[in-house]
Short mmCIF file of C-alpha atoms in Angstrom, two decimals:
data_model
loop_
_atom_site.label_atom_id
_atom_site.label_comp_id
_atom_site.label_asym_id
_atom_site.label_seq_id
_atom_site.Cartn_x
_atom_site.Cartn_y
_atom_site.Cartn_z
CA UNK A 42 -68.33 292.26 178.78
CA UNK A 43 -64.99 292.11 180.83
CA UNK A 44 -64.47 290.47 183.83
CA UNK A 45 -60.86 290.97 184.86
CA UNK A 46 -59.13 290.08 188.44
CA UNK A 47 -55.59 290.64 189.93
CA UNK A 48 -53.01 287.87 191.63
CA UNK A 49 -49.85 288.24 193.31
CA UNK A 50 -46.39 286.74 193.26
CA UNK A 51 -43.19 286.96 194.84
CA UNK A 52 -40.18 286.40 192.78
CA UNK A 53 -37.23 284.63 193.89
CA UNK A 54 -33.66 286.05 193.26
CA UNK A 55 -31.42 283.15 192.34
CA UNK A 56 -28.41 284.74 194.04
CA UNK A 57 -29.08 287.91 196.28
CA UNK A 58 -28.54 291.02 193.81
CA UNK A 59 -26.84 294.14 195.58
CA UNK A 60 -27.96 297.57 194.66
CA UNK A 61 -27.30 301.06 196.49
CA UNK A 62 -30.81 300.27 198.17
CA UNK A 63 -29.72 297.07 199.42
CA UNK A 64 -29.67 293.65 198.84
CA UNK A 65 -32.53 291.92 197.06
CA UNK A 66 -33.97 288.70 197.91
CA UNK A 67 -37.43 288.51 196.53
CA UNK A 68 -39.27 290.88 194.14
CA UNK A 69 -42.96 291.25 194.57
CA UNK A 70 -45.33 291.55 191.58
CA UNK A 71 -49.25 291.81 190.46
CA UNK A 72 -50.89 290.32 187.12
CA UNK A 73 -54.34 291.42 185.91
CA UNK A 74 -56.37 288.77 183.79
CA UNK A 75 -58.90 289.86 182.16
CA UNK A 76 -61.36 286.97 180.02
CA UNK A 77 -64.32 288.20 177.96
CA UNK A 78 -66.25 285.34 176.66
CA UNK A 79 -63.59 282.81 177.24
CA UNK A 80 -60.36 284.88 175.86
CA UNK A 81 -57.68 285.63 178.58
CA UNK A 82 -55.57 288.49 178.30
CA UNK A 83 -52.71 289.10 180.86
CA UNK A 84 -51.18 291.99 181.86
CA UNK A 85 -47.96 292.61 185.08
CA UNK A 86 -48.00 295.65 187.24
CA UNK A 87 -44.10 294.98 188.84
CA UNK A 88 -44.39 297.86 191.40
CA UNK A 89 -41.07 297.89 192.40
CA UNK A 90 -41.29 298.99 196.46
CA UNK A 91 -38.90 301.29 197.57
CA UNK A 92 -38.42 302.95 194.19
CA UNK A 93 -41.99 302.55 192.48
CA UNK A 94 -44.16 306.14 192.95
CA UNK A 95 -47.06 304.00 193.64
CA UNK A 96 -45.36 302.14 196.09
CA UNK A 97 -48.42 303.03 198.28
CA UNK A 98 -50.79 301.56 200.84
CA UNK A 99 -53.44 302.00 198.67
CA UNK A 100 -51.45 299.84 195.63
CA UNK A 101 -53.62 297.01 195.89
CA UNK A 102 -56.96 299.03 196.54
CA UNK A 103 -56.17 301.12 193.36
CA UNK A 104 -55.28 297.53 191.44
CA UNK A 105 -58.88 296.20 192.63
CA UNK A 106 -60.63 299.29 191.54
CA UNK A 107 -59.03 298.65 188.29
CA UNK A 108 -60.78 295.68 187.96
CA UNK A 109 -64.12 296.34 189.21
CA UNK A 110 -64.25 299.20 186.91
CA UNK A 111 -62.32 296.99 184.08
CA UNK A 112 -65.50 298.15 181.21
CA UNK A 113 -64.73 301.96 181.54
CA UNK A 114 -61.82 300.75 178.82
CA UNK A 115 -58.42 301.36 178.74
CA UNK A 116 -58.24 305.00 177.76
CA UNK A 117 -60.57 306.07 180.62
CA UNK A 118 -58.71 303.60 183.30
CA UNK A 119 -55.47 305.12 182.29
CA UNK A 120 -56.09 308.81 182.85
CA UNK A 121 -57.79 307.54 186.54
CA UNK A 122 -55.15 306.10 187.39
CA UNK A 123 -52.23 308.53 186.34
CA UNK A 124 -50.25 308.20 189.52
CA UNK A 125 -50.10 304.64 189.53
CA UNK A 126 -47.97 303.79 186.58
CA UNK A 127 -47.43 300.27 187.27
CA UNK A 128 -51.02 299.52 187.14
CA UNK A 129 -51.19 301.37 183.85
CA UNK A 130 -48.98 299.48 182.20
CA UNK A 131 -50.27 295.74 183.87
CA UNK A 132 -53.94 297.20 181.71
CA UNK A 133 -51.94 298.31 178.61
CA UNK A 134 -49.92 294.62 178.43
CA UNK A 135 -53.52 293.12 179.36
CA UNK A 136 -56.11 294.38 177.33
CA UNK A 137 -53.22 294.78 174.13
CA UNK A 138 -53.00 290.40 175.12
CA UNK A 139 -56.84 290.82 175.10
CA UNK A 140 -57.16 291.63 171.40
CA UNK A 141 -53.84 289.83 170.29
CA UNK A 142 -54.86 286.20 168.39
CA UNK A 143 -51.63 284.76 170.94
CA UNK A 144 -51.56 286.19 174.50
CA UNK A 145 -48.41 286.26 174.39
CA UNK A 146 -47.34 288.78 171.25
CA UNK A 147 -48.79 292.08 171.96
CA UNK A 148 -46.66 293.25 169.61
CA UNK A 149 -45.57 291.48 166.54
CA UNK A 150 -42.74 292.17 164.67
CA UNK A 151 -39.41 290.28 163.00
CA UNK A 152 -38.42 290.33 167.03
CA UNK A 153 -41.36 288.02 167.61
CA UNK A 154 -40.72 285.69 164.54
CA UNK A 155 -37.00 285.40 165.80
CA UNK A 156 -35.82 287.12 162.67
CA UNK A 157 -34.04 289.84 164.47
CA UNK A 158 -33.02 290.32 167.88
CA UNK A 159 -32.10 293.22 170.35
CA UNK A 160 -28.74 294.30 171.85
CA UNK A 161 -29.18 294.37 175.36
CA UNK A 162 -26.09 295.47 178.08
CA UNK A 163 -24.86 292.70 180.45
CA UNK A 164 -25.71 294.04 184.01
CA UNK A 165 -23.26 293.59 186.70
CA UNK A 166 -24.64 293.68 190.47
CA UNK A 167 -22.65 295.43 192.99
CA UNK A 168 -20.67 293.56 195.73
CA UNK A 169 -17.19 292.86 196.24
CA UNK A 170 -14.01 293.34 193.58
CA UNK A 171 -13.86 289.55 193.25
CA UNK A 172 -17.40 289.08 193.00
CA UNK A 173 -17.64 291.97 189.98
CA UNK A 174 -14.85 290.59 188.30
CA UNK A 175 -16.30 287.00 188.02
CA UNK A 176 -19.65 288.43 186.41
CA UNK A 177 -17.59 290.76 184.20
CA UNK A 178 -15.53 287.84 182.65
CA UNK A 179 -19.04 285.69 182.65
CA UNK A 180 -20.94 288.69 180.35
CA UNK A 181 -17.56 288.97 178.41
CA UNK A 182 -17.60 284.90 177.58
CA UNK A 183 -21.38 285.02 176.91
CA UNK A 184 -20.77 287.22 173.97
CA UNK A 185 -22.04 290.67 175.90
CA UNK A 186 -20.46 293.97 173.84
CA UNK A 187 -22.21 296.23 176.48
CA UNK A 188 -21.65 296.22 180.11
CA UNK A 189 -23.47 298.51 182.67
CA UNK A 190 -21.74 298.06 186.36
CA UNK A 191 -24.00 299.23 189.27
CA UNK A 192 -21.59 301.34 191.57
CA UNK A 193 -21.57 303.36 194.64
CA UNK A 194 -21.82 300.58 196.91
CA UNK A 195 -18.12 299.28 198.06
CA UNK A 196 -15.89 302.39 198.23
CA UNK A 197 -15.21 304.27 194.90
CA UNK A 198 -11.44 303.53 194.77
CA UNK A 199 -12.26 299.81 194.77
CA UNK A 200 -14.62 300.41 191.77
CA UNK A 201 -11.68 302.90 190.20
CA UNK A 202 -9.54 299.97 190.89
CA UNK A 203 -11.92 297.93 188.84
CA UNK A 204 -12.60 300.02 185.73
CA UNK A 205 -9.08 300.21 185.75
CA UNK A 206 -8.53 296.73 185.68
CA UNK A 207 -11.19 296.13 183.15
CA UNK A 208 -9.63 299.01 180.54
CA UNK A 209 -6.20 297.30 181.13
CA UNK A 210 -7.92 294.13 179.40
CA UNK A 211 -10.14 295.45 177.24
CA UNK A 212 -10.45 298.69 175.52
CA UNK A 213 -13.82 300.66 174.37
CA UNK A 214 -13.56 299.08 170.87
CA UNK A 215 -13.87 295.76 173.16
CA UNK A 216 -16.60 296.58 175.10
CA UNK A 217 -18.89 299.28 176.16
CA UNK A 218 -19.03 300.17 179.83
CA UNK A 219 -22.10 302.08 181.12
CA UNK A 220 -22.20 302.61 185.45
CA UNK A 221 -25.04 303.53 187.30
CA UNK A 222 -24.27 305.32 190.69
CA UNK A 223 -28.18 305.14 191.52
CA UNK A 224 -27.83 308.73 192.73
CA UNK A 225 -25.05 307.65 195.34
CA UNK A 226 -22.59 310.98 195.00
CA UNK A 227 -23.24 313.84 197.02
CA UNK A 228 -23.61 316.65 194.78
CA UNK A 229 -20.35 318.82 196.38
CA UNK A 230 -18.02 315.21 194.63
CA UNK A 231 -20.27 314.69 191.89
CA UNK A 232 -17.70 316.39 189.29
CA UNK A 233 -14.40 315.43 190.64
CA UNK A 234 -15.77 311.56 190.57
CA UNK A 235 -17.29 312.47 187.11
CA UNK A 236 -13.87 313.45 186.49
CA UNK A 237 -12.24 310.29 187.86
CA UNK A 238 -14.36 307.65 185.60
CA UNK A 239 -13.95 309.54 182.33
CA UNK A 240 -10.84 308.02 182.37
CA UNK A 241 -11.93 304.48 181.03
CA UNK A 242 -13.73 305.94 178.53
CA UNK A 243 -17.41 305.17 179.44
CA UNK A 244 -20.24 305.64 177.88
CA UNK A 245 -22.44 307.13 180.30
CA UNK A 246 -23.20 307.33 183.97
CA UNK A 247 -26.90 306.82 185.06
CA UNK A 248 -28.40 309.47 187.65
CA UNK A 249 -24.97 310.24 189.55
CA UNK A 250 -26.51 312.33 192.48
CA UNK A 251 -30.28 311.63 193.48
CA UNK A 252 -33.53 312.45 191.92
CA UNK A 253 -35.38 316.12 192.86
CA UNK A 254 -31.92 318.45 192.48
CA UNK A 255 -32.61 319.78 189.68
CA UNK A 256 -30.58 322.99 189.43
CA UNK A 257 -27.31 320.67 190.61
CA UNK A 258 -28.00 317.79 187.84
CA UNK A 259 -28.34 320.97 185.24
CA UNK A 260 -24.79 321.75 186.64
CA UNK A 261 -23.75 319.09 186.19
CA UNK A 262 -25.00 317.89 182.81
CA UNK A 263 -23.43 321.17 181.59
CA UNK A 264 -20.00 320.94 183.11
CA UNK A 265 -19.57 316.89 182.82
CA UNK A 266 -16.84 314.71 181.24
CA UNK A 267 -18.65 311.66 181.03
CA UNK A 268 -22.43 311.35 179.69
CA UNK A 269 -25.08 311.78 181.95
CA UNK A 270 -28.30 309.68 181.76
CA UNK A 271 -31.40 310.27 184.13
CA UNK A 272 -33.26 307.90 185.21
CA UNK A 273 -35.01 307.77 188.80
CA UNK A 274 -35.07 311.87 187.81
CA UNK A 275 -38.28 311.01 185.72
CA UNK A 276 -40.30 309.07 188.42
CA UNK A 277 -43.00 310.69 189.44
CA UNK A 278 -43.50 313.31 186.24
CA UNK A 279 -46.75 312.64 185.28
CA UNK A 280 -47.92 316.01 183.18
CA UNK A 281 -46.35 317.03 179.78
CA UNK A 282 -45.64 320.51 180.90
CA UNK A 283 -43.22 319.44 183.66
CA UNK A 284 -41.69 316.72 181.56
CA UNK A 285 -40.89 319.75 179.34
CA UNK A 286 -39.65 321.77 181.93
CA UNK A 287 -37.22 318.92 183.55
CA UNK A 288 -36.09 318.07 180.18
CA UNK A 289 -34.89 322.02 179.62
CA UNK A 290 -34.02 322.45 182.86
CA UNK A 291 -31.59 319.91 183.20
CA UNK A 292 -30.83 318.93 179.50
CA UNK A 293 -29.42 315.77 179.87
CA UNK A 294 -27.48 313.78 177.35
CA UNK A 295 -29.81 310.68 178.05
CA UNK A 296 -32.81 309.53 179.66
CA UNK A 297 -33.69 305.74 180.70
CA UNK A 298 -37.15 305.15 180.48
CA UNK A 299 -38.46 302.13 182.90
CA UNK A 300 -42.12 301.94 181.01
CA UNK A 301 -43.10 300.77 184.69
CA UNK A 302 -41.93 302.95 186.55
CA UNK A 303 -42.96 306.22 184.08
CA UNK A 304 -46.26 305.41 183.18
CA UNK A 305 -46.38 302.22 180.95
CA UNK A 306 -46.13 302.56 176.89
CA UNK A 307 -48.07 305.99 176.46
CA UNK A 308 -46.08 307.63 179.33
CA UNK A 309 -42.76 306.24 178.12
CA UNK A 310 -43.77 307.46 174.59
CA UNK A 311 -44.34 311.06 175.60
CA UNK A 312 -40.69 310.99 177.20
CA UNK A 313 -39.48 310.12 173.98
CA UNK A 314 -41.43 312.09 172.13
CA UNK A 315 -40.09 315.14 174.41
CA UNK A 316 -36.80 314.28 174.50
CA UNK A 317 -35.93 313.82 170.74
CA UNK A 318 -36.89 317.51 169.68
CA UNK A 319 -34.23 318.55 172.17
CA UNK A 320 -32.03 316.30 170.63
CA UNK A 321 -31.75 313.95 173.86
CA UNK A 322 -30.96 310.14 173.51
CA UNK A 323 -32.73 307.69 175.44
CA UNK A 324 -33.14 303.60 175.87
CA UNK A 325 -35.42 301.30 177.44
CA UNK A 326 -34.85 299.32 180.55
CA UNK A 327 -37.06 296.52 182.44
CA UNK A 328 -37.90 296.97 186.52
CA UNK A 329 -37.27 293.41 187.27
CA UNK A 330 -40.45 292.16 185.79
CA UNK A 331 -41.39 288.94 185.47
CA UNK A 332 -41.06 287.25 181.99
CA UNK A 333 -44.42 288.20 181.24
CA UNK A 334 -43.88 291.70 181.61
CA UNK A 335 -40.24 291.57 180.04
CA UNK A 336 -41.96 290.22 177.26
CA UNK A 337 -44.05 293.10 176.81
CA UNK A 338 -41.68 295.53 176.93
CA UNK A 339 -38.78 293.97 175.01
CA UNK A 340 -41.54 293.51 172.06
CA UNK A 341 -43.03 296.85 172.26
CA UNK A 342 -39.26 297.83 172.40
CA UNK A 343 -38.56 296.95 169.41
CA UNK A 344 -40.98 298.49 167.51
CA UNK A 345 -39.25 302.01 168.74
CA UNK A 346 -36.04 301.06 166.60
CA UNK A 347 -33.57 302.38 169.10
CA UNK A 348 -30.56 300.80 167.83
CA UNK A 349 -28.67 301.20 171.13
CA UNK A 350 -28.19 298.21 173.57
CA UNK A 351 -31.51 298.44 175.81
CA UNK A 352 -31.35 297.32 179.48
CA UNK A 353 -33.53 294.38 178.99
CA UNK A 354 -31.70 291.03 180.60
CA UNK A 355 -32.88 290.86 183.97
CA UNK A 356 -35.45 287.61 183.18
CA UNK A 357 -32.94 284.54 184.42
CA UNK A 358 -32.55 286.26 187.41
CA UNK A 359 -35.31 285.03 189.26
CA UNK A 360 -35.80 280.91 190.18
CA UNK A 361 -39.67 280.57 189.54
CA UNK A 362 -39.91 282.89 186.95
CA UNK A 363 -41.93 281.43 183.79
CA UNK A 364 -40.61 279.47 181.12
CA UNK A 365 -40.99 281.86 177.96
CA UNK A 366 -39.71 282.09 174.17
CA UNK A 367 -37.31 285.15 175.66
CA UNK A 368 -33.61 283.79 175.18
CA UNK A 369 -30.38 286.01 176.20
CA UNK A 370 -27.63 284.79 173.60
CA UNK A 371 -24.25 286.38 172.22
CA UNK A 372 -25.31 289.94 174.32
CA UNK A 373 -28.59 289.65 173.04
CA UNK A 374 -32.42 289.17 173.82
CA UNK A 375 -33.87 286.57 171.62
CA UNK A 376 -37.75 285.08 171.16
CA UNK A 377 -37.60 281.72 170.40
CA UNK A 378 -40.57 280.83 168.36
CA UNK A 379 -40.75 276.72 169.02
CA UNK A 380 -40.40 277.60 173.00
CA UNK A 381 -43.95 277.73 174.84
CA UNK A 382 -44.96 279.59 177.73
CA UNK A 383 -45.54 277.97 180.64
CA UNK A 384 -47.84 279.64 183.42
CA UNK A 385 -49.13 276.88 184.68
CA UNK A 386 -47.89 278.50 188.58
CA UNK A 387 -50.76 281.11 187.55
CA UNK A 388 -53.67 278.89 187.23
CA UNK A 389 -54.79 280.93 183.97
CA UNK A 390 -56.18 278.19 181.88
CA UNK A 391 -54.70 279.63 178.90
#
């Protein structure tokens, strides 16, 4: 017999983050524990409001029913609760720490015995030239080979100005430069601006115009200079068929899956599955999770062996965040095996 409950916690931003939504100050979150006979197992549903399709009234109503209902098991829970794929994944991380010997490695692999780590890309948050230009230099010094820039937030000659200045320093044997316009173009400039940042030689622009056009993204994706990875596009797909159909529709050279955001590991999985027969590339990328749900992912990560840089450094951000085994070192994420977790802020009795 399971018993299982929910909490909630706000996460603190260390320095206000800019995005094209705003600026970011705190970052609310949910963690199911679930004990049977005395074992805890852990899970984080990091609904990420404003973005999140369960972003809902209903969120924590659908999180309690979760709980009440914990002994249907996982496979039954999941397909109940298809539309709320940050719950799903909170029950995937906590019944997988359920069965795990360690609460804590859900997934093990030479990632969790510090034997090998994984690229990640340095991510820069929008604001002012100056601002940019410090965090650049700061990723470059900390040993980062992959950079992803969040843009359409200052005006785009500012952040032309920028590449520019960038590229002048550093070439793309250097370092890697992804952007993510966060579907700020309209789609009548999409091209020309396309156009414009192919000149420093990027690797790929996330979701240039927003989510739901799909006949203009196809044009695009067909008639683009510059690599064009989706990624908001695939909130809110639940059924195969329809992932199919997107997928041909718009035939994208990438897709970013936020396991969060898309339905937790099985969801994320059937992307991928998807998306490799039609010869599409993909990575992985956190929702500004906690470090317990980082955790998750990076491990389960891992055991995909995407060898690209995954978007998977967002756990320093945050000033009470938990002290975990995750490390960021020389552009990479890291689990430090003599480094215990500390969620004593949770009251889990671990």
């Amino acid at each position: 017999m399971i018993t299982a409950t929910y909490k909630p916690y706000t996460l603190h931003f260390k320095t206000p983050s800019g995005t094209s939504r705003g600026i970011l100050k705190t970052k609310d979150t949910w963690f199911i524990i679930l004990n049977k006979s005395g074992k805890i197992g852990i899970g984080e549903c990091g609904m990420f409001r404003g973005l999140s399709i369960d972003d809902r009234p209903d969120f924590e109503e659908k999180l309690q029913w979760a709980c009440d209902n914990i002994n249907l098991g996982l496979d039954h829970l999941l397909l109940a609760l298809v539309e709320m794929p940050s719950i799903q994944i909170g029950l995937e991380m906590a019944f997988k720490s359920l069965e795990s010997n360690d609460s804590f490695n859900l997934f093990s692999s030479r990632f969790t015995q510090n034997q090998a780590p994984i690229a990640i890309n340095g991510l820069i948050w929008m604001g002012d030239k100056t601002f940019m230009k410090r965090q650049i230099k700061e990723k470059l010094q900390a040993g980062f080979s992959c950079i992803k820039l969040k843009i359409g937030a200052i005006d785009f000659s500012s952040e032309i100005e920028l590449l520019q200045s960038i590229r002048q320093e550093f070439s793309e044997t250097d370092i890697e430069l992804r952007v993510d316009a966060n579907g700020a173009f309209a789609p009548h400039e999409a091209l020309d601006k396309l156009k414009r940042l192919s000149e420093f030689n990027l690797h790929s622009i996330e979701q240039p115009i927003k989510q739901g056009q799909w006949d203009e993204m196809s044009k695009l994706c067909e008639n683009t200079p510059l690599p064009i990875a989706l990624d908001e596009e695939l909130i809110g797909i639940f059924s195969e068929e329809k992932k199919k159909k997107l997928l041909t529709t718009i035939n994208p050279q990438y897709i970013i899956l936020k396991p969060t955001l898309v339905g937790g590991f099985g969801g994320s999985e059937s992307w991928i599955s998807l998306a490799e027969k039609q010869g599409i590339k993909w990575w992985i990328t956190s929702a500004l999770e906690s470090n317990i749900g980082l955790n998750a992912i990076a491990q389960w990560t891992f055991t995909l062996n995407n060898n690209l840089p995954q978007g998977l450094g967002t756990g320093s951000l945050f000033t009470n965040n938990f002290d975990s085994p995750l490390i960021v070192k020389n552009g990479t994420l890291q689990y430090q095996i003599n480094q215990e977790w500390d969620v004593s802020s949770l009251d889990l009795k671990i």
